[in-house]
Amino acid sequence: MLAALVLLLIGLGAYPRRSDLDPRNRFHCGALTELANFSRFAVTYMFHVCPVSPEVAVKKSFLVLCVITAGALAACSNPNADWQKANQQNTVSAYQQFIQQHPNDARVQQARNRIDALKDEQAWTAAKNANTLDAYQQYLQQEPNGMHATDAQDKVTSLQSDAAWQSAQSTNTAAAYQDFLQKYPNASQASQAQEALKKLTGYQALLASTRSKALADKLAQRLKSKFSNELQDVVVVPPSGKSQMTEVRSAPMTEEDAKAACAKLKKAHQRCSVVKSVS
């Protein structure tokens, strides 16, 4: 094919005949020097027609060869065949190459969509393989509207609730379990948190009962200042149901803590009894 191109160029006057050679036009023979590496025909023609190989002709001959090569490549590029090839490879680089080769093709937007889908799938696979909070958060940052955004958010919530549950168990206080339930009411550990909270806050120390709200407030202040370590806190519980009595109680605590608090208060001649917490 290259030899045929040489003949075509000669016919069009791109290369001179032996009788037409002129020192000013010897660059034509330099082009054949480049083509001699690819075609025996070009070599034979060069030695018969161009006995001298001038250096001046190299750049101009190379430009002619580039034009021919570019035209041949463009002619060989078929949009349908390239699209089929991109689909078979189904990679980001394959679709990017199709867009570069055929920027005005009707399937360019489809190629871009497939690139986005492939990148989304790659990011999701990486997040699943890592299976960490940071990995799923990174996926959501990269693909906020991705196909797996909902799954990623569920994973984030699950991992966060697991970490919070471990922290609550380690702290093992009513405040810790209450905070966990407030943040993750639908977590798989919610029932466990409620049970733990019930054990920690299921009982109180009943300190006094009176019909006077003012007297109850006064007693609560006195007992709080005197037995703050044992009672944790002192609260005034208003009448409920048929009862008309206002009660003074300790903060909710475990049954064991309520019994221990009452034992200390009784030694100080303070009335105290263990009762279940007000729900």
JSON list of C-alpha atoms in Angstrom, two decimals, residues 29-242:
[
{"chain": "A", "resi": 29, "resn": "CYS", "atom": "CA", "xyz": [14.52, 12.32, -2.94]},
{"chain": "A", "resi": 30, "resn": "GLY", "atom": "CA", "xyz": [14.85, 12.74, 0.84]},
{"chain": "A", "resi": 31, "resn": "ALA", "atom": "CA", "xyz": [11.22, 11.66, 1.23]},
{"chain": "A", "resi": 32, "resn": "LEU", "atom": "CA", "xyz": [12.04, 8.42, -0.52]},
{"chain": "A", "resi": 33, "resn": "THR", "atom": "CA", "xyz": [14.86, 7.88, 1.96]},
{"chain": "A", "resi": 34, "resn": "GLU", "atom": "CA", "xyz": [12.25, 7.79, 4.74]},
{"chain": "A", "resi": 35, "resn": "LEU", "atom": "CA", "xyz": [9.95, 5.52, 2.76]},
{"chain": "A", "resi": 36, "resn": "ALA", "atom": "CA", "xyz": [12.80, 3.11, 1.95]},
{"chain": "A", "resi": 37, "resn": "ASN", "atom": "CA", "xyz": [12.52, 1.68, 5.45]},
{"chain": "A", "resi": 38, "resn": "PHE", "atom": "CA", "xyz": [9.03, 0.40, 4.65]},
{"chain": "A", "resi": 39, "resn": "SER", "atom": "CA", "xyz": [9.02, -0.56, 0.96]},
{"chain": "A", "resi": 40, "resn": "ARG", "atom": "CA", "xyz": [11.48, -2.32, -1.38]},
{"chain": "A", "resi": 41, "resn": "PHE", "atom": "CA", "xyz": [9.83, -0.52, -4.22]},
{"chain": "A", "resi": 42, "resn": "ALA", "atom": "CA", "xyz": [10.67, 2.84, -2.66]},
{"chain": "A", "resi": 43, "resn": "VAL", "atom": "CA", "xyz": [14.29, 1.76, -2.20]},
{"chain": "A", "resi": 44, "resn": "THR", "atom": "CA", "xyz": [14.63, 0.67, -5.84]},
{"chain": "A", "resi": 45, "resn": "TYR", "atom": "CA", "xyz": [13.00, 3.82, -7.12]},
{"chain": "A", "resi": 46, "resn": "MET", "atom": "CA", "xyz": [15.14, 6.01, -4.89]},
{"chain": "A", "resi": 47, "resn": "PHE", "atom": "CA", "xyz": [18.42, 4.59, -6.20]},
{"chain": "A", "resi": 48, "resn": "HIS", "atom": "CA", "xyz": [17.34, 4.88, -9.86]},
{"chain": "A", "resi": 49, "resn": "VAL", "atom": "CA", "xyz": [15.77, 8.30, -9.67]},
{"chain": "A", "resi": 50, "resn": "CYS", "atom": "CA", "xyz": [17.64, 10.00, -6.80]},
{"chain": "A", "resi": 51, "resn": "PRO", "atom": "CA", "xyz": [21.32, 9.09, -6.80]},
{"chain": "A", "resi": 52, "resn": "VAL", "atom": "CA", "xyz": [21.99, 11.76, -4.16]},
{"chain": "A", "resi": 53, "resn": "SER", "atom": "CA", "xyz": [20.29, 11.85, -0.72]},
{"chain": "A", "resi": 54, "resn": "PRO", "atom": "CA", "xyz": [20.02, 15.49, 0.37]},
{"chain": "A", "resi": 55, "resn": "GLU", "atom": "CA", "xyz": [19.46, 16.19, 4.09]},
{"chain": "A", "resi": 56, "resn": "VAL", "atom": "CA", "xyz": [17.30, 19.20, 3.35]},
{"chain": "A", "resi": 57, "resn": "ALA", "atom": "CA", "xyz": [14.37, 17.06, 2.23]},
{"chain": "A", "resi": 58, "resn": "VAL", "atom": "CA", "xyz": [13.76, 15.20, 5.52]},
{"chain": "A", "resi": 59, "resn": "LYS", "atom": "CA", "xyz": [11.37, 17.61, 7.23]},
{"chain": "A", "resi": 60, "resn": "LYS", "atom": "CA", "xyz": [9.18, 18.27, 4.21]},
{"chain": "A", "resi": 61, "resn": "SER", "atom": "CA", "xyz": [8.99, 14.58, 3.33]},
{"chain": "A", "resi": 62, "resn": "PHE", "atom": "CA", "xyz": [8.03, 13.74, 6.89]},
{"chain": "A", "resi": 63, "resn": "LEU", "atom": "CA", "xyz": [5.12, 16.18, 6.74]},
{"chain": "A", "resi": 64, "resn": "VAL", "atom": "CA", "xyz": [3.84, 14.53, 3.57]},
{"chain": "A", "resi": 65, "resn": "LEU", "atom": "CA", "xyz": [4.06, 11.11, 5.25]},
{"chain": "A", "resi": 66, "resn": "CYS", "atom": "CA", "xyz": [2.18, 12.38, 8.34]},
{"chain": "A", "resi": 67, "resn": "VAL", "atom": "CA", "xyz": [-0.66, 13.69, 6.19]},
{"chain": "A", "resi": 68, "resn": "ILE", "atom": "CA", "xyz": [-0.94, 10.37, 4.38]},
{"chain": "A", "resi": 69, "resn": "THR", "atom": "CA", "xyz": [-0.86, 8.39, 7.65]},
{"chain": "A", "resi": 70, "resn": "ALA", "atom": "CA", "xyz": [-3.48, 10.59, 9.33]},
{"chain": "A", "resi": 71, "resn": "GLY", "atom": "CA", "xyz": [-5.77, 10.26, 6.35]},
{"chain": "A", "resi": 72, "resn": "ALA", "atom": "CA", "xyz": [-5.37, 6.49, 6.32]},
{"chain": "A", "resi": 73, "resn": "LEU", "atom": "CA", "xyz": [-6.13, 6.21, 10.04]},
{"chain": "A", "resi": 74, "resn": "ALA", "atom": "CA", "xyz": [-9.19, 8.42, 9.73]},
{"chain": "A", "resi": 75, "resn": "ALA", "atom": "CA", "xyz": [-10.46, 6.37, 6.85]},
{"chain": "A", "resi": 76, "resn": "CYS", "atom": "CA", "xyz": [-9.99, 3.16, 8.83]},
{"chain": "A", "resi": 77, "resn": "SER", "atom": "CA", "xyz": [-11.85, 4.50, 11.94]},
{"chain": "A", "resi": 78, "resn": "ASN", "atom": "CA", "xyz": [-15.44, 3.25, 11.84]},
{"chain": "A", "resi": 79, "resn": "PRO", "atom": "CA", "xyz": [-17.85, 4.60, 14.50]},
{"chain": "A", "resi": 80, "resn": "ASN", "atom": "CA", "xyz": [-19.99, 1.47, 14.60]},
{"chain": "A", "resi": 81, "resn": "ALA", "atom": "CA", "xyz": [-16.99, -0.83, 14.88]},
{"chain": "A", "resi": 82, "resn": "ASP", "atom": "CA", "xyz": [-15.38, 1.39, 17.52]},
{"chain": "A", "resi": 83, "resn": "TRP", "atom": "CA", "xyz": [-18.61, 1.50, 19.51]},
{"chain": "A", "resi": 84, "resn": "GLN", "atom": "CA", "xyz": [-18.91, -2.27, 19.41]},
{"chain": "A", "resi": 85, "resn": "LYS", "atom": "CA", "xyz": [-15.30, -2.56, 20.54]},
{"chain": "A", "resi": 86, "resn": "ALA", "atom": "CA", "xyz": [-15.88, -0.17, 23.43]},
{"chain": "A", "resi": 87, "resn": "ASN", "atom": "CA", "xyz": [-18.94, -2.18, 24.51]},
{"chain": "A", "resi": 88, "resn": "GLN", "atom": "CA", "xyz": [-17.00, -5.42, 24.40]},
{"chain": "A", "resi": 89, "resn": "GLN", "atom": "CA", "xyz": [-14.17, -4.01, 26.52]},
{"chain": "A", "resi": 90, "resn": "ASN", "atom": "CA", "xyz": [-16.62, -2.14, 28.77]},
{"chain": "A", "resi": 91, "resn": "THR", "atom": "CA", "xyz": [-13.93, -0.07, 30.47]},
{"chain": "A", "resi": 92, "resn": "VAL", "atom": "CA", "xyz": [-13.58, 3.62, 31.26]},
{"chain": "A", "resi": 93, "resn": "SER", "atom": "CA", "xyz": [-10.59, 3.96, 28.95]},
{"chain": "A", "resi": 94, "resn": "ALA", "atom": "CA", "xyz": [-12.43, 2.25, 26.06]},
{"chain": "A", "resi": 95, "resn": "TYR", "atom": "CA", "xyz": [-15.39, 4.65, 26.22]},
{"chain": "A", "resi": 96, "resn": "GLN", "atom": "CA", "xyz": [-13.05, 7.63, 26.64]},
{"chain": "A", "resi": 97, "resn": "GLN", "atom": "CA", "xyz": [-11.19, 6.55, 23.52]},
{"chain": "A", "resi": 98, "resn": "PHE", "atom": "CA", "xyz": [-14.46, 6.31, 21.59]},
{"chain": "A", "resi": 99, "resn": "ILE", "atom": "CA", "xyz": [-15.38, 9.87, 22.62]},
{"chain": "A", "resi": 100, "resn": "GLN", "atom": "CA", "xyz": [-11.98, 11.14, 21.52]},
{"chain": "A", "resi": 101, "resn": "GLN", "atom": "CA", "xyz": [-12.25, 9.41, 18.15]},
{"chain": "A", "resi": 102, "resn": "HIS", "atom": "CA", "xyz": [-15.89, 10.37, 17.50]},
{"chain": "A", "resi": 103, "resn": "PRO", "atom": "CA", "xyz": [-16.71, 13.53, 19.50]},
{"chain": "A", "resi": 104, "resn": "ASN", "atom": "CA", "xyz": [-19.77, 14.28, 17.35]},
{"chain": "A", "resi": 105, "resn": "ASP", "atom": "CA", "xyz": [-21.26, 10.79, 17.35]},
{"chain": "A", "resi": 106, "resn": "ALA", "atom": "CA", "xyz": [-24.81, 10.40, 18.67]},
{"chain": "A", "resi": 107, "resn": "ARG", "atom": "CA", "xyz": [-23.60, 7.81, 21.19]},
{"chain": "A", "resi": 108, "resn": "VAL", "atom": "CA", "xyz": [-21.18, 10.14, 22.98]},
{"chain": "A", "resi": 109, "resn": "GLN", "atom": "CA", "xyz": [-23.63, 10.89, 25.81]},
{"chain": "A", "resi": 110, "resn": "GLN", "atom": "CA", "xyz": [-24.30, 7.18, 26.20]},
{"chain": "A", "resi": 111, "resn": "ALA", "atom": "CA", "xyz": [-20.56, 6.63, 26.44]},
{"chain": "A", "resi": 112, "resn": "ARG", "atom": "CA", "xyz": [-20.31, 9.30, 29.14]},
{"chain": "A", "resi": 113, "resn": "ASN", "atom": "CA", "xyz": [-23.14, 7.67, 31.08]},
{"chain": "A", "resi": 114, "resn": "ARG", "atom": "CA", "xyz": [-21.39, 4.33, 30.96]},
{"chain": "A", "resi": 115, "resn": "ILE", "atom": "CA", "xyz": [-18.17, 5.94, 32.15]},
{"chain": "A", "resi": 116, "resn": "ASP", "atom": "CA", "xyz": [-20.03, 7.39, 35.14]},
{"chain": "A", "resi": 117, "resn": "ALA", "atom": "CA", "xyz": [-21.64, 4.02, 35.88]},
{"chain": "A", "resi": 118, "resn": "LEU", "atom": "CA", "xyz": [-18.30, 2.20, 35.72]},
{"chain": "A", "resi": 119, "resn": "LYS", "atom": "CA", "xyz": [-16.63, 4.73, 38.00]},
{"chain": "A", "resi": 120, "resn": "ASP", "atom": "CA", "xyz": [-19.54, 4.44, 40.44]},
{"chain": "A", "resi": 121, "resn": "GLU", "atom": "CA", "xyz": [-19.23, 0.65, 40.48]},
{"chain": "A", "resi": 122, "resn": "GLN", "atom": "CA", "xyz": [-15.47, 0.83, 40.99]},
{"chain": "A", "resi": 123, "resn": "ALA", "atom": "CA", "xyz": [-15.86, 3.23, 43.92]},
{"chain": "A", "resi": 124, "resn": "TRP", "atom": "CA", "xyz": [-18.56, 1.02, 45.50]},
{"chain": "A", "resi": 125, "resn": "THR", "atom": "CA", "xyz": [-16.45, -2.13, 45.12]},
{"chain": "A", "resi": 126, "resn": "ALA", "atom": "CA", "xyz": [-13.52, -0.39, 46.80]},
{"chain": "A", "resi": 127, "resn": "ALA", "atom": "CA", "xyz": [-15.75, 0.74, 49.69]},
{"chain": "A", "resi": 128, "resn": "LYS", "atom": "CA", "xyz": [-17.19, -2.76, 50.19]},
{"chain": "A", "resi": 129, "resn": "ASN", "atom": "CA", "xyz": [-13.74, -4.34, 50.13]},
{"chain": "A", "resi": 130, "resn": "ALA", "atom": "CA", "xyz": [-12.48, -1.91, 52.78]},
{"chain": "A", "resi": 131, "resn": "ASN", "atom": "CA", "xyz": [-15.76, -2.12, 54.77]},
{"chain": "A", "resi": 132, "resn": "THR", "atom": "CA", "xyz": [-14.86, 0.80, 57.02]},
{"chain": "A", "resi": 133, "resn": "LEU", "atom": "CA", "xyz": [-16.69, 3.95, 58.03]},
{"chain": "A", "resi": 134, "resn": "ASP", "atom": "CA", "xyz": [-14.15, 6.12, 56.20]},
{"chain": "A", "resi": 135, "resn": "ALA", "atom": "CA", "xyz": [-14.48, 4.05, 53.02]},
{"chain": "A", "resi": 136, "resn": "TYR", "atom": "CA", "xyz": [-18.28, 4.38, 52.84]},
{"chain": "A", "resi": 137, "resn": "GLN", "atom": "CA", "xyz": [-18.13, 8.09, 53.66]},
{"chain": "A", "resi": 138, "resn": "GLN", "atom": "CA", "xyz": [-15.56, 8.55, 50.90]},
{"chain": "A", "resi": 139, "resn": "TYR", "atom": "CA", "xyz": [-17.87, 6.78, 48.46]},
{"chain": "A", "resi": 140, "resn": "LEU", "atom": "CA", "xyz": [-20.71, 9.14, 49.38]},
{"chain": "A", "resi": 141, "resn": "GLN", "atom": "CA", "xyz": [-18.43, 12.13, 48.83]},
{"chain": "A", "resi": 142, "resn": "GLN", "atom": "CA", "xyz": [-17.35, 10.86, 45.41]},
{"chain": "A", "resi": 143, "resn": "GLU", "atom": "CA", "xyz": [-20.77, 9.57, 44.31]},
{"chain": "A", "resi": 144, "resn": "PRO", "atom": "CA", "xyz": [-23.48, 11.44, 46.28]},
{"chain": "A", "resi": 145, "resn": "ASN", "atom": "CA", "xyz": [-26.07, 10.41, 43.68]},
{"chain": "A", "resi": 146, "resn": "GLY", "atom": "CA", "xyz": [-24.56, 7.03, 42.91]},
{"chain": "A", "resi": 147, "resn": "MET", "atom": "CA", "xyz": [-26.46, 3.79, 42.44]},
{"chain": "A", "resi": 148, "resn": "HIS", "atom": "CA", "xyz": [-25.31, 2.57, 45.86]},
{"chain": "A", "resi": 149, "resn": "ALA", "atom": "CA", "xyz": [-25.71, 5.82, 47.82]},
{"chain": "A", "resi": 150, "resn": "THR", "atom": "CA", "xyz": [-28.59, 4.45, 49.94]},
{"chain": "A", "resi": 151, "resn": "ASP", "atom": "CA", "xyz": [-26.67, 1.26, 50.75]},
{"chain": "A", "resi": 152, "resn": "ALA", "atom": "CA", "xyz": [-23.60, 3.29, 51.63]},
{"chain": "A", "resi": 153, "resn": "GLN", "atom": "CA", "xyz": [-25.60, 5.54, 53.98]},
{"chain": "A", "resi": 154, "resn": "ASP", "atom": "CA", "xyz": [-27.09, 2.47, 55.67]},
{"chain": "A", "resi": 155, "resn": "LYS", "atom": "CA", "xyz": [-23.58, 1.10, 56.16]},
{"chain": "A", "resi": 156, "resn": "VAL", "atom": "CA", "xyz": [-22.41, 4.40, 57.63]},
{"chain": "A", "resi": 157, "resn": "THR", "atom": "CA", "xyz": [-25.30, 4.46, 60.09]},
{"chain": "A", "resi": 158, "resn": "SER", "atom": "CA", "xyz": [-24.75, 0.82, 61.03]},
{"chain": "A", "resi": 159, "resn": "LEU", "atom": "CA", "xyz": [-21.03, 1.27, 61.68]},
{"chain": "A", "resi": 160, "resn": "GLN", "atom": "CA", "xyz": [-21.63, 4.47, 63.63]},
{"chain": "A", "resi": 161, "resn": "SER", "atom": "CA", "xyz": [-24.29, 2.81, 65.81]},
{"chain": "A", "resi": 162, "resn": "ASP", "atom": "CA", "xyz": [-21.96, -0.15, 66.45]},
{"chain": "A", "resi": 163, "resn": "ALA", "atom": "CA", "xyz": [-19.25, 2.22, 67.65]},
{"chain": "A", "resi": 164, "resn": "ALA", "atom": "CA", "xyz": [-21.72, 4.17, 69.80]},
{"chain": "A", "resi": 165, "resn": "TRP", "atom": "CA", "xyz": [-23.07, 0.95, 71.32]},
{"chain": "A", "resi": 166, "resn": "GLN", "atom": "CA", "xyz": [-19.59, -0.21, 72.28]},
{"chain": "A", "resi": 167, "resn": "SER", "atom": "CA", "xyz": [-18.96, 3.18, 73.88]},
{"chain": "A", "resi": 168, "resn": "ALA", "atom": "CA", "xyz": [-22.23, 3.03, 75.83]},
{"chain": "A", "resi": 169, "resn": "GLN", "atom": "CA", "xyz": [-21.46, -0.45, 77.08]},
{"chain": "A", "resi": 170, "resn": "SER", "atom": "CA", "xyz": [-17.98, 0.64, 78.13]},
{"chain": "A", "resi": 171, "resn": "THR", "atom": "CA", "xyz": [-19.35, 3.67, 80.01]},
{"chain": "A", "resi": 172, "resn": "ASN", "atom": "CA", "xyz": [-22.34, 1.73, 81.36]},
{"chain": "A", "resi": 173, "resn": "THR", "atom": "CA", "xyz": [-24.27, 4.73, 82.65]},
{"chain": "A", "resi": 174, "resn": "ALA", "atom": "CA", "xyz": [-27.88, 5.75, 82.23]},
{"chain": "A", "resi": 175, "resn": "ALA", "atom": "CA", "xyz": [-26.80, 8.90, 80.40]},
{"chain": "A", "resi": 176, "resn": "ALA", "atom": "CA", "xyz": [-24.75, 6.86, 77.90]},
{"chain": "A", "resi": 177, "resn": "TYR", "atom": "CA", "xyz": [-27.64, 4.51, 77.10]},
{"chain": "A", "resi": 178, "resn": "GLN", "atom": "CA", "xyz": [-30.12, 7.36, 76.87]},
{"chain": "A", "resi": 179, "resn": "ASP", "atom": "CA", "xyz": [-27.83, 9.20, 74.44]},
{"chain": "A", "resi": 180, "resn": "PHE", "atom": "CA", "xyz": [-27.47, 6.04, 72.34]},
{"chain": "A", "resi": 181, "resn": "LEU", "atom": "CA", "xyz": [-31.26, 5.53, 72.15]},
{"chain": "A", "resi": 182, "resn": "GLN", "atom": "CA", "xyz": [-31.82, 9.15, 71.24]},
{"chain": "A", "resi": 183, "resn": "LYS", "atom": "CA", "xyz": [-29.35, 8.99, 68.34]},
{"chain": "A", "resi": 184, "resn": "TYR", "atom": "CA", "xyz": [-30.11, 5.45, 67.12]},
{"chain": "A", "resi": 185, "resn": "PRO", "atom": "CA", "xyz": [-33.67, 4.54, 68.13]},
{"chain": "A", "resi": 186, "resn": "ASN", "atom": "CA", "xyz": [-33.91, 1.94, 65.34]},
{"chain": "A", "resi": 187, "resn": "ALA", "atom": "CA", "xyz": [-30.51, 0.34, 65.87]},
{"chain": "A", "resi": 188, "resn": "SER", "atom": "CA", "xyz": [-30.29, -3.42, 66.26]},
{"chain": "A", "resi": 189, "resn": "GLN", "atom": "CA", "xyz": [-28.98, -2.86, 69.81]},
{"chain": "A", "resi": 190, "resn": "ALA", "atom": "CA", "xyz": [-31.92, -0.60, 70.84]},
{"chain": "A", "resi": 191, "resn": "SER", "atom": "CA", "xyz": [-33.69, -3.31, 72.85]},
{"chain": "A", "resi": 192, "resn": "GLN", "atom": "CA", "xyz": [-30.45, -4.14, 74.67]},
{"chain": "A", "resi": 193, "resn": "ALA", "atom": "CA", "xyz": [-29.95, -0.48, 75.47]},
{"chain": "A", "resi": 194, "resn": "GLN", "atom": "CA", "xyz": [-33.47, -0.22, 76.88]},
{"chain": "A", "resi": 195, "resn": "GLU", "atom": "CA", "xyz": [-32.90, -3.27, 79.07]},
{"chain": "A", "resi": 196, "resn": "ALA", "atom": "CA", "xyz": [-29.59, -1.89, 80.31]},
{"chain": "A", "resi": 197, "resn": "LEU", "atom": "CA", "xyz": [-31.21, 1.48, 80.98]},
{"chain": "A", "resi": 198, "resn": "LYS", "atom": "CA", "xyz": [-34.03, -0.18, 82.88]},
{"chain": "A", "resi": 199, "resn": "LYS", "atom": "CA", "xyz": [-31.58, -1.96, 85.15]},
{"chain": "A", "resi": 200, "resn": "LEU", "atom": "CA", "xyz": [-29.67, 1.24, 85.78]},
{"chain": "A", "resi": 201, "resn": "THR", "atom": "CA", "xyz": [-32.74, 3.39, 86.40]},
{"chain": "A", "resi": 202, "resn": "GLY", "atom": "CA", "xyz": [-35.38, 0.93, 87.57]},
{"chain": "A", "resi": 203, "resn": "TYR", "atom": "CA", "xyz": [-35.36, 1.99, 91.25]},
{"chain": "A", "resi": 204, "resn": "GLN", "atom": "CA", "xyz": [-35.33, 5.07, 93.45]},
{"chain": "A", "resi": 205, "resn": "ALA", "atom": "CA", "xyz": [-34.90, 5.90, 97.10]},
{"chain": "A", "resi": 206, "resn": "LEU", "atom": "CA", "xyz": [-38.15, 7.35, 98.46]},
{"chain": "A", "resi": 207, "resn": "LEU", "atom": "CA", "xyz": [-37.15, 10.03, 100.99]},
{"chain": "A", "resi": 208, "resn": "ALA", "atom": "CA", "xyz": [-40.37, 11.83, 101.93]},
{"chain": "A", "resi": 209, "resn": "SER", "atom": "CA", "xyz": [-44.09, 12.28, 101.14]},
{"chain": "A", "resi": 210, "resn": "THR", "atom": "CA", "xyz": [-46.05, 15.44, 101.84]},
{"chain": "A", "resi": 211, "resn": "ARG", "atom": "CA", "xyz": [-49.15, 17.30, 100.74]},
{"chain": "A", "resi": 212, "resn": "SER", "atom": "CA", "xyz": [-47.18, 20.55, 100.59]},
{"chain": "A", "resi": 213, "resn": "LYS", "atom": "CA", "xyz": [-45.26, 21.28, 97.40]},
{"chain": "A", "resi": 214, "resn": "ALA", "atom": "CA", "xyz": [-43.29, 24.02, 99.18]},
{"chain": "A", "resi": 215, "resn": "LEU", "atom": "CA", "xyz": [-42.24, 21.66, 101.95]},
{"chain": "A", "resi": 216, "resn": "ALA", "atom": "CA", "xyz": [-41.23, 19.01, 99.40]},
{"chain": "A", "resi": 217, "resn": "ASP", "atom": "CA", "xyz": [-39.02, 21.52, 97.60]},
{"chain": "A", "resi": 218, "resn": "LYS", "atom": "CA", "xyz": [-37.38, 22.55, 100.88]},
{"chain": "A", "resi": 219, "resn": "LEU", "atom": "CA", "xyz": [-36.69, 18.91, 101.86]},
{"chain": "A", "resi": 220, "resn": "ALA", "atom": "CA", "xyz": [-35.26, 18.17, 98.42]},
{"chain": "A", "resi": 221, "resn": "GLN", "atom": "CA", "xyz": [-32.77, 21.02, 98.67]},
{"chain": "A", "resi": 222, "resn": "ARG", "atom": "CA", "xyz": [-31.63, 19.95, 102.15]},
{"chain": "A", "resi": 223, "resn": "LEU", "atom": "CA", "xyz": [-31.25, 16.27, 101.28]},
{"chain": "A", "resi": 224, "resn": "LYS", "atom": "CA", "xyz": [-29.44, 17.07, 98.03]},
{"chain": "A", "resi": 225, "resn": "SER", "atom": "CA", "xyz": [-26.82, 19.15, 99.78]},
{"chain": "A", "resi": 226, "resn": "LYS", "atom": "CA", "xyz": [-26.33, 16.58, 102.56]},
{"chain": "A", "resi": 227, "resn": "PHE", "atom": "CA", "xyz": [-26.44, 13.28, 100.62]},
{"chain": "A", "resi": 228, "resn": "SER", "atom": "CA", "xyz": [-25.44, 14.24, 97.05]},
{"chain": "A", "resi": 229, "resn": "ASN", "atom": "CA", "xyz": [-22.92, 11.37, 96.72]},
{"chain": "A", "resi": 230, "resn": "GLU", "atom": "CA", "xyz": [-25.35, 8.69, 97.83]},
{"chain": "A", "resi": 231, "resn": "LEU", "atom": "CA", "xyz": [-28.47, 9.98, 96.04]},
{"chain": "A", "resi": 232, "resn": "GLN", "atom": "CA", "xyz": [-26.81, 11.35, 92.84]},
{"chain": "A", "resi": 233, "resn": "ASP", "atom": "CA", "xyz": [-29.72, 13.78, 92.60]},
{"chain": "A", "resi": 234, "resn": "VAL", "atom": "CA", "xyz": [-32.95, 14.56, 94.44]},
{"chain": "A", "resi": 235, "resn": "VAL", "atom": "CA", "xyz": [-36.20, 15.19, 92.58]},
{"chain": "A", "resi": 236, "resn": "VAL", "atom": "CA", "xyz": [-39.70, 16.25, 93.54]},
{"chain": "A", "resi": 237, "resn": "VAL", "atom": "CA", "xyz": [-42.42, 14.01, 92.06]},
{"chain": "A", "resi": 238, "resn": "PRO", "atom": "CA", "xyz": [-45.87, 15.65, 91.83]},
{"chain": "A", "resi": 239, "resn": "PRO", "atom": "CA", "xyz": [-49.06, 13.74, 92.76]},
{"chain": "A", "resi": 240, "resn": "SER", "atom": "CA", "xyz": [-50.36, 11.25, 90.21]},
{"chain": "A", "resi": 241, "resn": "GLY", "atom": "CA", "xyz": [-53.55, 9.25, 89.89]},
{"chain": "A", "resi": 242, "resn": "LYS", "atom": "CA", "xyz": [-55.64, 9.17, 93.03]}
]
